[in-house]
Coordinates of C-alpha atoms (C1' of nucleotides) in Angstrom, one line a residue:
Chain A
M1 CA -43.2 111.1 106.4
N2 CA -40.6 108.7 105.5
P3 CA -39.9 106.8 102.3
V4 CA -42.2 104.0 103.4
G5 CA -45.1 106.5 103.6
L6 CA -45.9 105.8 107.2
D7 CA -45.7 107.9 110.3
V8 CA -42.9 106.6 112.5
S9 CA -45.2 106.5 115.5
E10 CA -47.3 103.9 113.7
L11 CA -44.7 101.3 113.1
E12 CA -42.9 101.9 116.5
P13 CA -44.9 99.3 118.4
V14 CA -44.2 96.4 116.1
S15 CA -45.1 94.0 118.7
R16 CA -47.8 95.1 121.0
R17 CA -47.2 95.2 124.7
S18 CA -47.4 92.3 127.1
T19 CA -50.6 91.4 128.8
A20 CA -49.3 92.1 132.2
E21 CA -48.4 95.7 131.0
I22 CA -51.9 96.3 129.7
V23 CA -53.4 95.0 132.8
A24 CA -51.1 97.1 135.0
D25 CA -52.0 100.2 133.0
R26 CA -55.8 99.5 133.4
I27 CA -55.6 99.1 137.1
R28 CA -53.3 102.0 137.4
T29 CA -55.8 104.3 135.8
A30 CA -58.7 102.9 137.7
I31 CA -56.8 103.6 141.0
M32 CA -55.8 107.0 139.7
R33 CA -59.3 107.8 138.9
G34 CA -60.5 106.6 142.3
T35 CA -62.5 103.7 141.0
F36 CA -61.0 101.5 143.6
A37 CA -61.3 103.3 147.0
P38 CA -58.1 103.5 149.1
G39 CA -57.8 100.5 151.4
A40 CA -60.2 98.5 149.1
Q41 CA -59.1 94.9 148.6
L42 CA -58.6 93.6 145.2
G43 CA -59.4 89.9 144.7
E44 CA -57.4 88.1 142.0
V45 CA -60.2 86.0 140.7
D46 CA -62.6 88.8 140.6
L47 CA -60.2 91.0 138.7
S48 CA -58.9 88.4 136.4
S49 CA -62.4 87.3 135.4
R50 CA -63.4 90.9 134.9
L51 CA -60.5 91.7 132.8
G52 CA -60.8 88.5 130.8
V53 CA -57.2 87.3 131.6
S54 CA -55.8 84.5 133.8
R55 CA -54.5 84.9 137.2
G56 CA -50.9 84.6 135.9
P57 CA -50.6 87.8 134.0
L58 CA -52.7 89.6 136.6
R59 CA -50.4 88.6 139.3
E60 CA -47.4 89.9 137.2
A61 CA -49.2 93.2 136.8
M62 CA -49.8 93.4 140.5
Q63 CA -46.1 92.9 141.2
R64 CA -45.5 95.9 139.2
L65 CA -48.1 98.1 140.9
V66 CA -46.8 96.9 144.3
A67 CA -43.3 97.9 143.3
E68 CA -44.7 101.3 142.2
G69 CA -46.1 101.8 145.7
L70 CA -49.8 101.9 144.5
L71 CA -50.7 98.7 146.1
R72 CA -49.9 97.1 149.4
S73 CA -49.4 93.3 149.4
E74 CA -50.1 91.2 152.6
R75 CA -49.0 87.6 152.3
H76 CA -51.9 85.3 152.2
R77 CA -54.2 88.2 152.8
G78 CA -54.6 90.0 149.6
L79 CA -53.8 93.1 147.8
F80 CA -55.1 96.4 149.0
V81 CA -55.1 99.8 147.4
R82 CA -52.6 102.1 149.5
E83 CA -54.1 104.7 151.5
L84 CA -52.2 108.0 151.4
G85 CA -52.0 110.1 154.7
P86 CA -50.8 113.6 155.2
D87 CA -47.1 112.3 155.6
D88 CA -47.5 110.7 152.1
V89 CA -48.9 113.8 150.7
R90 CA -45.8 115.8 151.9
D91 CA -43.5 113.1 150.8
V92 CA -45.0 112.9 147.2
Y93 CA -44.6 116.6 146.8
L94 CA -41.1 116.6 148.3
A95 CA -40.0 114.0 145.8
R96 CA -41.8 115.8 142.9
T97 CA -40.1 119.1 143.8
A98 CA -36.7 117.4 143.6
V99 CA -37.4 115.8 140.3
E100 CA -39.1 118.5 138.6
R101 CA -36.5 121.1 139.8
A102 CA -33.8 119.0 138.1
A103 CA -35.9 118.6 135.0
A104 CA -36.4 122.3 134.8
L105 CA -32.7 123.0 135.2
Q106 CA -32.1 120.5 132.3
V107 CA -34.6 122.1 130.1
L108 CA -33.1 125.5 130.8
A109 CA -29.7 124.2 129.9
G110 CA -31.0 122.6 126.7
D111 CA -33.7 123.5 124.1
R112 CA -36.3 125.4 126.0
G113 CA -38.1 126.6 123.0
T114 CA -39.5 123.3 122.1
A115 CA -40.4 122.8 125.8
V116 CA -42.3 125.9 125.9
V117 CA -44.3 124.7 122.7
A118 CA -44.9 121.4 124.3
L119 CA -46.3 123.1 127.5
E120 CA -48.8 125.0 125.4
I121 CA -51.1 122.0 124.8
P122 CA -51.7 121.1 128.5
L123 CA -52.0 124.8 129.2
G124 CA -54.7 125.2 126.5
A125 CA -56.6 122.2 127.9
M126 CA -56.2 123.6 131.4
E127 CA -57.7 126.9 130.2
S128 CA -60.7 125.1 128.6
A129 CA -61.2 123.0 131.8
A130 CA -61.1 126.0 134.0
A131 CA -63.7 127.9 131.8
A132 CA -65.9 124.8 131.8
G133 CA -65.5 124.0 135.4
D134 CA -64.5 120.4 134.6
A135 CA -62.4 119.2 137.6
V136 CA -61.4 116.1 135.9
A137 CA -60.1 117.7 132.8
L138 CA -58.3 120.2 135.0
A139 CA -56.5 117.4 136.8
D140 CA -55.7 115.8 133.6
A141 CA -54.2 118.9 132.2
D142 CA -52.2 119.6 135.4
H143 CA -50.9 116.0 135.1
D144 CA -50.0 116.6 131.4
F145 CA -48.3 119.9 132.1
H146 CA -45.8 118.4 134.6
A147 CA -45.3 115.2 132.6
A148 CA -44.5 117.4 129.6
L149 CA -42.1 119.5 131.6
V150 CA -40.1 116.5 132.8
A151 CA -40.3 114.8 129.4
A152 CA -38.7 117.9 127.9
S153 CA -35.7 117.4 130.1
G154 CA -34.8 114.3 128.0
S155 CA -34.0 112.3 131.1
P156 CA -35.7 108.8 131.0
R157 CA -35.2 108.4 134.7
L158 CA -36.6 111.7 135.8
R159 CA -39.5 111.0 133.4
R160 CA -40.1 107.6 135.0
M161 CA -40.0 108.8 138.5
T162 CA -42.3 111.6 137.6
E163 CA -44.8 109.2 136.0
G164 CA -45.1 107.3 139.2
L165 CA -45.3 110.4 141.5
L166 CA -47.9 111.9 139.3
V167 CA -50.1 108.8 139.8
E168 CA -49.8 109.2 143.5
T169 CA -50.6 112.8 143.2
R170 CA -53.8 111.8 141.5
M171 CA -54.6 109.3 144.3
C172 CA -54.2 112.2 146.8
L173 CA -56.4 114.3 144.7
A174 CA -59.1 111.6 144.2
A175 CA -59.6 111.5 148.0
F176 CA -61.3 115.0 148.0
Q177 CA -62.3 115.5 144.3
Q178 CA -65.7 116.6 145.5
T179 CA -64.3 119.9 146.6
A180 CA -63.8 122.3 143.7
P181 CA -60.3 123.3 143.1
P182 CA -59.3 127.0 142.5
A183 CA -59.1 126.6 138.7
A184 CA -58.3 130.3 137.9
E185 CA -55.5 130.3 140.5
L186 CA -54.2 127.0 139.3
L187 CA -54.1 128.1 135.7
V188 CA -52.2 131.2 136.5
E189 CA -49.6 129.4 138.5
H190 CA -48.9 127.1 135.5
Q191 CA -48.8 130.1 133.0
R192 CA -46.3 131.7 135.3
L193 CA -44.1 128.7 135.3
R194 CA -44.2 128.6 131.5
D195 CA -43.3 132.4 131.4
A196 CA -40.3 132.0 133.7
L197 CA -39.2 129.1 131.6
R198 CA -39.7 130.9 128.4
D199 CA -37.8 133.9 129.6
G200 CA -35.0 131.8 131.0
H201 CA -35.3 133.1 134.5
T202 CA -33.7 130.3 136.3
E203 CA -34.1 131.5 140.0
L204 CA -37.7 132.7 139.3
L205 CA -38.5 129.4 137.8
L206 CA -37.3 127.4 140.7
D207 CA -38.9 129.7 143.2
R208 CA -42.3 129.5 141.5
L209 CA -42.0 125.7 141.1
A210 CA -41.2 125.3 144.7
A211 CA -44.1 127.7 145.6
H212 CA -46.5 125.8 143.3
M213 CA -45.8 122.5 145.0
D214 CA -46.2 124.0 148.5
D215 CA -49.5 125.4 147.5
A216 CA -50.6 122.1 146.2
V217 CA -49.7 120.6 149.5
Q218 CA -51.5 123.1 151.5
R219 CA -54.6 122.8 149.4
I220 CA -54.7 118.9 149.7
L221 CA -54.0 118.9 153.5
A222 CA -56.6 121.4 154.1
A223 CA -59.2 119.3 152.3
M224 CA -58.0 116.2 153.9
P225 CA -59.9 114.5 156.7
G226 CA -57.2 113.6 159.2
A227 CA -54.6 116.2 158.4
A228 CA -52.3 117.2 161.3
Chain B
M1 CA -35.5 96.9 173.9
N2 CA -39.2 96.7 174.5
P3 CA -41.2 94.9 177.0
V4 CA -41.3 91.8 175.1
G5 CA -37.6 91.6 175.2
L6 CA -37.0 91.6 171.5
D7 CA -35.4 94.0 169.1
V8 CA -38.0 95.5 167.0
S9 CA -36.2 94.8 163.9
E10 CA -36.6 91.0 164.7
L11 CA -40.3 90.9 164.9
E12 CA -40.9 93.2 162.0
P13 CA -41.2 90.6 159.3
V14 CA -44.0 88.7 161.1
S15 CA -44.7 87.0 157.6
R16 CA -41.6 86.5 155.6
R17 CA -41.4 88.1 152.3
S18 CA -43.0 86.6 149.2
T19 CA -41.0 84.2 146.9
A20 CA -41.2 86.7 144.1
E21 CA -39.5 89.3 146.3
I22 CA -36.7 87.0 147.4
V23 CA -36.1 86.0 143.8
A24 CA -36.1 89.6 142.6
D25 CA -33.5 90.4 145.3
R26 CA -31.3 87.5 144.3
I27 CA -31.3 88.4 140.7
R28 CA -30.9 92.1 141.5
T29 CA -27.8 91.5 143.4
A30 CA -26.5 89.1 140.8
I31 CA -26.9 91.8 138.2
M32 CA -25.4 94.5 140.5
R33 CA -22.4 92.2 141.1
G34 CA -21.9 91.7 137.4
T35 CA -22.6 88.0 137.6
F36 CA -24.9 88.4 134.5
A37 CA -23.1 90.3 131.9
P38 CA -24.9 93.2 130.3
G39 CA -26.9 92.2 127.3
A40 CA -27.1 88.6 128.5
Q41 CA -30.3 86.7 128.0
L42 CA -31.9 85.2 131.1
G43 CA -33.8 82.1 130.2
E44 CA -36.8 81.4 132.5
V45 CA -36.5 77.7 132.7
D46 CA -32.8 78.0 133.5
L47 CA -33.2 80.5 136.1
S48 CA -36.2 78.9 137.7
S49 CA -34.6 75.4 138.0
R50 CA -31.4 77.0 139.4
L51 CA -33.3 79.0 142.0
G52 CA -35.6 76.0 142.8
V53 CA -38.8 77.8 142.1
S54 CA -41.4 77.5 139.4
R55 CA -41.7 79.8 136.5
G56 CA -44.7 81.7 138.1
P57 CA -43.0 83.4 141.0
L58 CA -39.9 84.0 138.7
R59 CA -42.0 85.8 136.1
E60 CA -43.4 87.9 138.8
A61 CA -39.9 88.9 140.1
M62 CA -38.9 89.6 136.5
Q63 CA -41.8 92.0 136.0
R64 CA -40.4 93.9 139.0
L65 CA -36.9 94.1 137.6
V66 CA -38.2 95.2 134.3
A67 CA -40.1 98.0 136.0
E68 CA -36.9 98.9 137.9
G69 CA -35.3 99.3 134.6
L70 CA -32.7 96.5 135.2
L71 CA -34.0 94.2 132.6
R72 CA -35.3 94.7 129.1
S73 CA -38.2 92.5 128.0
E74 CA -38.8 91.7 124.3
R75 CA -42.1 89.9 123.7
H76 CA -41.5 86.3 122.7
R77 CA -37.9 86.8 122.7
G78 CA -36.8 86.8 126.2
L79 CA -35.4 88.9 129.0
F80 CA -32.0 90.6 128.7
V81 CA -29.8 92.5 131.2
R82 CA -29.9 96.1 130.1
E83 CA -26.7 97.6 128.8
L84 CA -25.9 101.0 130.2
G85 CA -24.3 103.5 127.7
P86 CA -22.7 106.9 128.3
D87 CA -26.0 108.5 128.2
D88 CA -27.4 106.2 130.8
V89 CA -24.4 107.0 133.0
R90 CA -25.0 110.7 132.8
D91 CA -28.7 110.2 133.4
V92 CA -28.2 108.0 136.4
Y93 CA -26.1 110.6 138.0
L94 CA -28.4 113.4 137.1
A95 CA -31.2 111.6 138.9
R96 CA -29.0 110.8 141.7
T97 CA -27.9 114.4 142.1
A98 CA -31.5 115.6 142.1
V99 CA -32.6 113.0 144.7
E100 CA -29.6 113.2 147.0
R101 CA -29.7 117.0 146.9
A102 CA -33.3 116.9 148.2
A103 CA -32.3 114.3 150.8
A104 CA -29.5 116.4 152.0
L105 CA -31.7 119.4 152.4
Q106 CA -34.1 117.4 154.4
V107 CA -31.4 116.1 156.7
L108 CA -30.1 119.6 157.2
A109 CA -33.6 120.8 158.1
G110 CA -34.1 117.9 160.6
D111 CA -32.0 115.9 162.8
R112 CA -28.5 116.0 161.3
G113 CA -26.9 114.6 164.3
T114 CA -28.2 111.1 163.9
A115 CA -27.5 111.4 160.2
V116 CA -23.8 112.0 160.8
V117 CA -23.6 109.0 163.1
A118 CA -25.2 106.8 160.6
L119 CA -22.7 108.0 158.0
E120 CA -19.7 106.9 160.2
I121 CA -20.3 103.3 159.7
P122 CA -20.0 103.3 155.9
L123 CA -17.2 105.7 156.2
G124 CA -15.3 103.3 158.5
A125 CA -15.9 100.5 156.1
M126 CA -14.7 102.7 153.2
E127 CA -11.5 103.5 155.2
S128 CA -10.8 99.8 155.7
A129 CA -11.5 99.0 152.1
A130 CA -9.2 101.7 150.9
A131 CA -6.5 100.6 153.1
A132 CA -6.8 97.0 152.0
G133 CA -7.3 97.8 148.4
D134 CA -10.6 95.9 148.4
A135 CA -12.5 97.4 145.4
V136 CA -15.6 95.5 145.9
A137 CA -15.8 96.5 149.7
L138 CA -15.1 100.1 148.7
A139 CA -18.0 100.0 146.2
D140 CA -20.2 98.5 148.9
A141 CA -19.2 101.2 151.4
D142 CA -19.9 103.9 148.8
H143 CA -23.3 102.4 148.2
D144 CA -24.1 102.3 151.8
F145 CA -23.0 105.9 152.3
H146 CA -25.3 107.3 149.9
A147 CA -28.2 104.9 150.9
A148 CA -27.7 106.0 154.6
L149 CA -27.7 109.7 153.5
V150 CA -31.0 109.4 151.8
A151 CA -32.4 107.1 154.5
A152 CA -31.7 109.8 157.0
S153 CA -34.0 112.3 155.1
G154 CA -37.0 110.1 156.3
S155 CA -38.5 110.2 152.9
P156 CA -39.7 106.7 151.7
R157 CA -39.9 107.8 148.1
L158 CA -36.5 109.5 148.0
R159 CA -35.2 106.3 149.6
R160 CA -36.9 104.0 147.0
M161 CA -35.7 106.0 144.1
T162 CA -32.1 105.9 145.4
E163 CA -32.3 102.3 145.9
G164 CA -32.9 101.7 142.2
L165 CA -30.4 104.3 141.1
L166 CA -27.7 102.8 143.3
V167 CA -28.2 99.4 141.7
E168 CA -27.9 101.0 138.2
T169 CA -24.7 102.7 139.6
R170 CA -23.3 99.5 140.5
M171 CA -24.1 98.2 137.0
C172 CA -22.1 101.0 135.5
L173 CA -19.2 100.3 137.9
A174 CA -19.3 96.6 137.2
A175 CA -18.6 97.3 133.6
F176 CA -15.0 98.4 134.3
Q177 CA -14.3 97.0 137.7
Q178 CA -10.9 95.8 136.6
T179 CA -9.6 99.3 136.8
A180 CA -8.7 100.4 140.3
P181 CA -10.6 103.3 141.6
P182 CA -8.8 106.3 143.3
A183 CA -9.7 105.0 146.8
A184 CA -8.0 107.7 148.7
E185 CA -9.6 110.4 146.7
L186 CA -12.9 108.7 147.1
L187 CA -12.7 108.5 150.8
V188 CA -11.7 112.2 151.2
E189 CA -14.8 113.3 149.1
H190 CA -17.1 111.3 151.2
Q191 CA -15.5 112.6 154.5
R192 CA -15.9 116.1 153.2
L193 CA -19.6 115.5 152.5
R194 CA -19.9 114.4 156.1
D195 CA -18.1 117.4 157.4
A196 CA -20.3 119.9 155.6
L197 CA -23.3 118.1 156.6
R198 CA -22.1 118.0 160.3
D199 CA -21.3 121.7 160.2
G200 CA -24.6 122.6 158.6
H201 CA -22.9 124.3 155.7
T202 CA -25.8 124.1 153.3
E203 CA -24.3 125.6 150.2
L204 CA -20.9 123.9 150.7
L205 CA -22.7 120.5 151.1
L206 CA -24.7 121.0 148.0
D207 CA -21.6 122.0 145.9
R208 CA -19.6 119.2 147.1
L209 CA -22.4 116.7 146.5
A210 CA -22.7 118.0 142.9
A211 CA -19.0 117.9 142.4
H212 CA -18.8 114.4 143.8
M213 CA -21.3 113.2 141.3
D214 CA -19.5 115.0 138.4
D215 CA -16.3 113.4 139.4
A216 CA -17.9 109.9 139.4
V217 CA -19.4 110.5 135.9
Q218 CA -16.0 111.6 134.6
R219 CA -14.3 108.6 136.1
I220 CA -16.8 106.1 134.7
L221 CA -16.9 107.7 131.2
A222 CA -13.2 107.8 131.1
A223 CA -12.9 104.1 131.7
M224 CA -15.8 103.2 129.4
P225 CA -15.2 101.6 126.2
G226 CA -17.5 103.6 123.7
A227 CA -17.6 106.9 125.6
A228 CA -18.1 110.0 123.5
Chain C
dG1 C1' -25.1 83.4 93.3
dA2 C1' -28.9 85.6 95.7
dT3 C1' -33.4 85.6 97.4
dA4 C1' -38.0 83.9 99.0
dG5 C1' -40.3 80.2 101.3
dG6 C1' -40.7 76.7 104.7
dC7 C1' -39.3 73.6 108.5
dG8 C1' -37.4 72.5 113.1
dG9 C1' -36.0 73.7 117.6
dA10 C1' -36.5 76.6 121.4
dT11 C1' -38.5 80.1 124.2
dT12 C1' -42.0 82.7 126.1
dG13 C1' -47.1 83.4 127.2
dT14 C1' -51.1 81.5 129.2
dT15 C1' -54.1 78.5 131.4
dG16 C1' -56.3 75.6 134.9
dA17 C1' -55.8 72.9 138.9
dC18 C1' -53.7 71.7 143.4
dA19 C1' -51.8 72.9 148.0
dA20 C1' -50.9 76.1 151.8
dT21 C1' -52.5 79.7 154.7
dC22 C1' -55.4 82.9 156.9
dC23 C1' -59.8 85.2 158.7
dT24 C1' -64.6 84.3 160.5
dA25 C1' -68.2 82.1 162.7
dG26 C1' -70.0 78.8 165.7
dG27 C1' -69.7 76.0 169.7
dT28 C1' -67.9 74.5 174.2
dG29 C1' -66.1 74.7 178.8
dC30 C1' -65.2 77.5 182.7
Chain D
dG1 C1' -70.7 86.2 180.3
dC2 C1' -66.1 85.4 178.7
dA3 C1' -62.2 83.0 176.7
dC4 C1' -60.6 79.3 174.2
dC5 C1' -60.8 76.0 170.6
dT6 C1' -62.4 74.1 166.2
dA7 C1' -64.4 73.8 161.6
dG8 C1' -65.7 76.2 157.4
dG9 C1' -65.1 79.1 153.6
dA10 C1' -62.3 82.0 151.0
dT11 C1' -58.1 83.7 149.3
dT12 C1' -53.5 83.6 148.0
dG13 C1' -49.2 80.8 146.6
dT14 C1' -47.4 77.4 143.6
dC15 C1' -47.0 74.3 140.0
dA16 C1' -46.8 71.5 135.6
dA17 C1' -48.7 71.2 131.1
dC18 C1' -50.5 73.4 126.7
dA19 C1' -50.6 76.9 123.1
dA20 C1' -48.6 80.7 120.5
dT21 C1' -44.7 83.0 118.7
dC22 C1' -40.2 83.8 116.9
dC23 C1' -35.3 82.7 115.3
dG24 C1' -32.0 80.3 112.5
dC25 C1' -31.0 77.1 109.1
dC26 C1' -32.1 74.7 105.0
dT27 C1' -33.9 74.2 100.4
dA28 C1' -35.8 75.4 96.0
dT29 C1' -36.2 78.7 92.6
dC30 C1' -35.1 82.6 89.6

DNA sequence: GATAGGCGGATTGTTGACAATCCTAGGTGC
DNA sequence: GCACCTAGGATTGTCAACAATCCGCCTATC
């Protein structure tokens, strides 16, 4: 609490975000959740009327999503949800490994105590989700875990990259969300990541992180229709 | 050459890029070159009239640049060129190190012969620029070297990340482009990177890459006004 | 003299309509 | 029956005008 008597987080967004940003977030989560199937066409008039905004801000939001790689734009054809193939899965995790490795090293070099504390929240959520068998909550917790890890690095750029990569990860997962993930195994893997981080075992942490990513790729590719 | 008798690169853009994309590229290079000073406000009507487009496509382009982190948007205030401080310099190079390290490992695991060949072009340009004392050409060659390295990894995502990071690097460099860079030293550093890559010396390459990044940070911070 | 309130100018945010382009379906000639 | 051509419908790309918001300056008041 500060002298004004308000939590700083409340007065931070003195001016709320732009319409384009809100629209982009909405569509991004919709794509992430699998509401829009991969390859589906997104009509501008349809979306704009459904979201209650004009086509101007909507097009601005679309440009962002195209830049993020979530949408594919064909001139005078329309906007389509990108379809991720096996190569994309491997590439997403290759990039994630690179970014999260760097983030982990930064955390180890800095204040890893607060980082471990921050990781406990998604770990708790993951435990609950695993016990309840809630696949969506499990994916959310997984997402939050890695986001928290990178956020703890204090690097805005690593954070922003991870943000985009995690969305793509969710797109990959949404493709085969009917198959139940090995919740217990997933939980243990994340707990071991936290343990290695807490104890400051650099090499162990990096190895476990790489292995964790490889496992995920194998799991996804195994459940993917046209995987090589 | 294919049966049609055309280079594939010529028929790739069957439909030319959207106006927003062209505008974004123009402004991006302008920011990169330092045409727009950091912190400068970019008026929409001014830019749109100067580029000969309406405000619609221009705003779409701006959204992209904001998403890339080149511009800062304040609601009902305007768009401003982001000013990069010492922390940003360190962060850009931290991210670059992470991405280029991963790219280098991919190149080493794949076809490093063609990669070395691809690196010779910017190296030649760098040599010429160093001999001629052309700072801009030197920066261009440096840019191209690292872009070629990451492109050789075959990873679209690493490539796209690098694209953005290199633009930010140029923004950092533009801040103090009056000071002449140590051209000879820079050339040798890049040649040694190529040598380690050519000979397949993994650890040596990674070490030299990290050292190369650290050197750059030190050089930039030393020439920076308010560096800590 | 310092501060609160209000006005003018300028900029951004949003909207609806117009123009260009493309895919699809139907028809025609061979 | 097949290929080509043409008209229709729908979608995106672009534009100019309207509305909302904010900053700086000025004035009036304490």
